[in-house]
Amino acid sequence: MWTLGFLVILSLALGIGAWLLFVWSVKSGQYEDPEGPKYRMLDDDDDDEGRKPGG
Amino acid sequence: MLRCDHCLLEFPEREAVRDAGPGGEKVFCCAGCRGIYRLIVEEGLQRFYSGRDWKEPGLPVAPGSARVDAASFQGAVRDADRLRELDVYVDGIRCASCVWLNERLLARTPGVTFARVNYATHRARVRFDPERTSLETVLGRIAAAGYAPKPYSEAEGYAARRAEARDLLVRFGTAAFLSSQLMIYSVALYAGTFQGIDPSTRRLMEWVALSLALPVFFYSGAPFLTGAARGLRRLRFDMDALIVLGSGAALGYSAWAMAAGREVYFDTAAMIVTLVLLGRYVEARAKGRASEAVSRLAALVPRVARLVVRGADGRDERRTVPVAEARPGDRLEVVPGERVPLDGAVESGASEVDESLVTGESRPVAKGPGAAVVGGSVNLHGSFVLRVTRVGKETVLAGIIRAVEEAQAAKPRIQALADRVVGVFVPAVLLLAAATVAFHLARGATGPGALMIGVSVVVIACPCSLGLATPIAVLLATGMASARGILVKGGDVLEEAGRATDVVLDKTGTLTCGRPVLREVVALDPALSRDGALALAAAVERRSEHAFGKAVVEAARSPGAAPLPEAEGFRAVPGRGVLATVAGARVAAGNRALLAGLGVPVPGEAGARARRYEEAGDTVARLAMDGRAVALLVVSDVVRDEAPEALRALRDLGLGLAVASGDNRATTESVAARLGIPRALSEAAPARKREIVAEMQASGRRVVAVGDGVNDAPLLAEASVGVAMGRGTDVTLESAGAVLVRDDLRLLPDLLRLARRTRSVIRQNVFWAFFYNAVAIPLAMAGLLHPIVAAAAMAASSLFVVGNSLRIRRVW
C-alpha cells in the first residue's frame, strides 16, 4: 500500500512538472509563431542573431 | 524577353538594366530592382536568391517609389527599457527567404538590437536604440529591399480574441494532462472490476480520480459553466448546458457512487470537458487566424491625409495629419495613386479619379476645379488640392459603412447545425431520464437507486465528440481554403455557403478586371497595319498619364512588339485627348471633340461604328495622322479571363446567377450577355443592391454575394454569405465572410464546393457523435451501464468524427 501511494505521488509530481512546463511555454509565447522554427532550424549562420548593440 | 533577376518579371530586352557583379552579369527590369540586388549582395545575403520560392513575380511596391511615411507608424512604437520597440507589418513577404532577408537586413542596421519576423503573420518586431538610429532608418531598410512596411495595428477585438485562444489553450492543456493521469487510475479501476481489487486500493484510486476530475470540471470547464448559466437564464439549452449537464451528472453520480460502493465515471466527466475544449480551441484558432489576416489586408489602407496650411510667410506648407482630425474647410493635397481621404471639392489642380470602388462606375472620371470628389476613390494621376466639405459620419463612405452595420445587426445569428440539434436533444434527454426514474420507482426501486439510474442516462447521453464534430471539419476546411488563397472567417460561413442557391456578382472589379484594357484596334487606312496604328498611338500616349493611354501603351508593349517610335511636342488637351509629332507626322488621339476641333473628318461608317462601341459602354479614341482619321482604338474594362470558366462551374453546381452593378445599363447588360448571366441589375446604388438581395432572401433563396468595392459592402453584409475579392477595400473585406485573396474568380466555385462538402461532413459528424451514445442509452435506462461502456462510446464516436472529417480533404 505504501509503495502504491508513493508511486501515485511520484507520478503526480512528474505530471505536475510537465504541466508547469506547458503553462510556461504558453505564457512565453512559444505557440505564437508555429511556422518559424522549421525554417530557422535550417539557418546555418546564427552570427547576427541576438547581436549586441555595437557588435 | 528577359526575366528580371530580382523581381522575376518578364520585360523586353531594350529596357534591361545590367549589372556586372561578382556573381556574373545580372539583368533587371529597372534600376530599382538593381538597387535591391546590390544592397543584398553588399550585405552578403545572396543566399536569399537560392532559397526563395516566389509563386508570383513582381514586387508589392515599385522599388524606390515608396515614400515611407513614418508619421503613420508613431502608434506602433513603444518604449522598452531605454530602447524603442516597433511592430511593423512587412508587405511583400512571400516565402521563408523573405523573412530571413528582412531579419538579417534589420539586424545589421546599426542601432538595431533585435529583429524578428513572425512567419505566420509577417509582423516584424524590431527593437532599436533611438539615439543611434531612427524609425525612418528602420523603415527605410525594409523599403530599400523592395518590401513595403505598413503599420501593424491590431484591432482591440483581435487582441481580445488572441487572449481568449491562449486562455483556452491553457485550460485545454491542463484538462488533457489531468485526464491522461486520470485515465491511469480509471484503467486500474476497470481492471479491478474484472480481476478483483483490494477495497483499500480501490478507495485510494477513487480518491485520486476524484481529486483529478474536480479541477477539470471547475477550472478547465469554467467557460462552459458560465456559458451554461448565461444560456439557462434565457431558458436556452445550448452546447454549454449539455456539457455541464453531462459532465456534472457524471461527477455527481461518481461522488455518490463512491459512498454507495458502486462504479465511478470520473474519466467520462473529465474526457467530455477535455474533448470539447479541444474543439473550442481549434475553432478559436481557425477563426482568429482568418479574421486576423483579413484585418491585416484591411489595415493596409493609410488613414492619414496631407493637410495644406498657409504658413506665416504666406507660403503653403504640407503636414501629415490623421484623417479623423481634418475639419470641413481644410485643404488637403492628394497625389497620384493615393486614395482621396474625405469628401470635398477640387480647389486647384486637375486629375482623373477612379470611383469604381465607391460607385461601381467603371470609367475614370475627370475632375477639374470645383468638381466634387468622393472619399475612398483613387486618384489616378495629377495632384490636386481639395477643400473638405464633409467629415466623419456625413461622408458618403460613412453612410455606406452605416448601411453595412445595419445589415449586420439585422441579420439573424446563424445557429450552427450542432447547436440546433442540441437545443432539441437536451430537453429530450431530460425527459427520458425523468421517465426512467418514474419507471424504476413504479417497479419498486428505492428513491436514490431510481435517481441514480436516471442520472446514468444523462451521463451516457452526453456525446463529447459533438464538441469536435464542427470544429475539426471547419479546421480542415479553412486550412485547405487558405492554402488555395481563400480566407474563411468561420464555420458558420461554410455552413451557410454550403446551402447557397444563388450567386449575385458585382460587375466592376469582380466579373471584370476593374481597369481599362485595349480591346480592339480598327484600322481605317489600308496603308497602316493594326500593329502600326497601335505603335503610333502608343508613341503619343506614352507621355500621357491617362488611364486610357496606359492601356494603349501596355498593349503595345506586349511580347514581340517593335520598339515605340519617339514622339515630340507632346500636348494633352484635358478631357479630349493628346497631340504629338511622330516621325514628322502630326498625330492626334482623342475623342470626337478633339478631332472635330482639329477639323479632321471621320468617315461616316467609322463614326457610326465608334458610336456603337460607345453605346455599349466602351471608350473609343480616334487616331488621326496628318489630318486624316486612320484608326479607332477601343478600350474597355474587360471581363476577367477566368470569368467564363468560373461561371460555368457555378452553373454546374446548380446555382442561379445574377449581376448587380452601379454602372450604366448598356455596359452592365453587355457584360451579362457576354457571360450568359440571365439577370442584370444596373445603376444600382449600394442601398439598392442590398434591397435586391434582401428581396431574394425573403423569398427563401440563400444568396452568396461577391464584390470588391465599398459600394458592395452593404450587399455582402446583407447576403447569407458575402465574398470579397482580395483587392477589395477595407470596408468590403471586413463586411465579407470570406475573401478570395488570390483575386481569381475561379476560387468562388472552389469555395462553394468545399462548403458543400464541409456541410455534409458536419452533418455526418453530428450523426456519428450521437450514434454510439444513443445506442448505449437503453443500457443506462435498464440500469446496466458500466463506465467502460461510456468510455468506449466516447472513444468510438470521437474516432469516427475525426476520421470522417479527414474526408473533406478529398473535395478537389
Short mmCIF file of N, CA and C in Angstrom, two decimals, chain B residues 209-219 251:
data_model
loop_
_atom_site.label_atom_id
_atom_site.label_comp_id
_atom_site.label_asym_id
_atom_site.label_seq_id
_atom_site.Cartn_x
_atom_site.Cartn_y
_atom_site.Cartn_z
N ALA B 209 -8.72 9.76 -8.39
CA ALA B 209 -9.52 10.11 -9.57
C ALA B 209 -10.41 11.31 -9.29
N LEU B 210 -11.02 11.34 -8.10
CA LEU B 210 -11.89 12.46 -7.75
C LEU B 210 -11.09 13.76 -7.71
N SER B 211 -9.91 13.69 -7.08
CA SER B 211 -9.14 14.94 -6.95
C SER B 211 -8.61 15.42 -8.30
N LEU B 212 -8.45 14.50 -9.26
CA LEU B 212 -8.02 14.93 -10.59
C LEU B 212 -9.19 15.46 -11.41
N ALA B 213 -10.38 14.89 -11.20
CA ALA B 213 -11.53 15.29 -12.01
C ALA B 213 -12.08 16.64 -11.59
N LEU B 214 -11.97 16.97 -10.30
CA LEU B 214 -12.56 18.24 -9.83
C LEU B 214 -11.96 19.47 -10.54
N PRO B 215 -10.61 19.61 -10.62
CA PRO B 215 -10.10 20.79 -11.33
C PRO B 215 -10.47 20.81 -12.81
N VAL B 216 -10.60 19.62 -13.41
CA VAL B 216 -11.01 19.60 -14.81
C VAL B 216 -12.39 20.24 -14.94
N PHE B 217 -13.27 19.85 -14.08
CA PHE B 217 -14.64 20.36 -14.18
C PHE B 217 -14.71 21.84 -13.81
N PHE B 218 -14.07 22.19 -12.68
CA PHE B 218 -14.27 23.55 -12.18
C PHE B 218 -13.30 24.57 -12.77
N TYR B 219 -12.07 24.15 -13.10
CA TYR B 219 -11.16 25.12 -13.71
C TYR B 219 -11.26 25.07 -15.24
N LEU B 251 -19.92 13.53 -12.69
CA LEU B 251 -19.15 13.84 -11.49
C LEU B 251 -19.99 13.59 -10.23
#
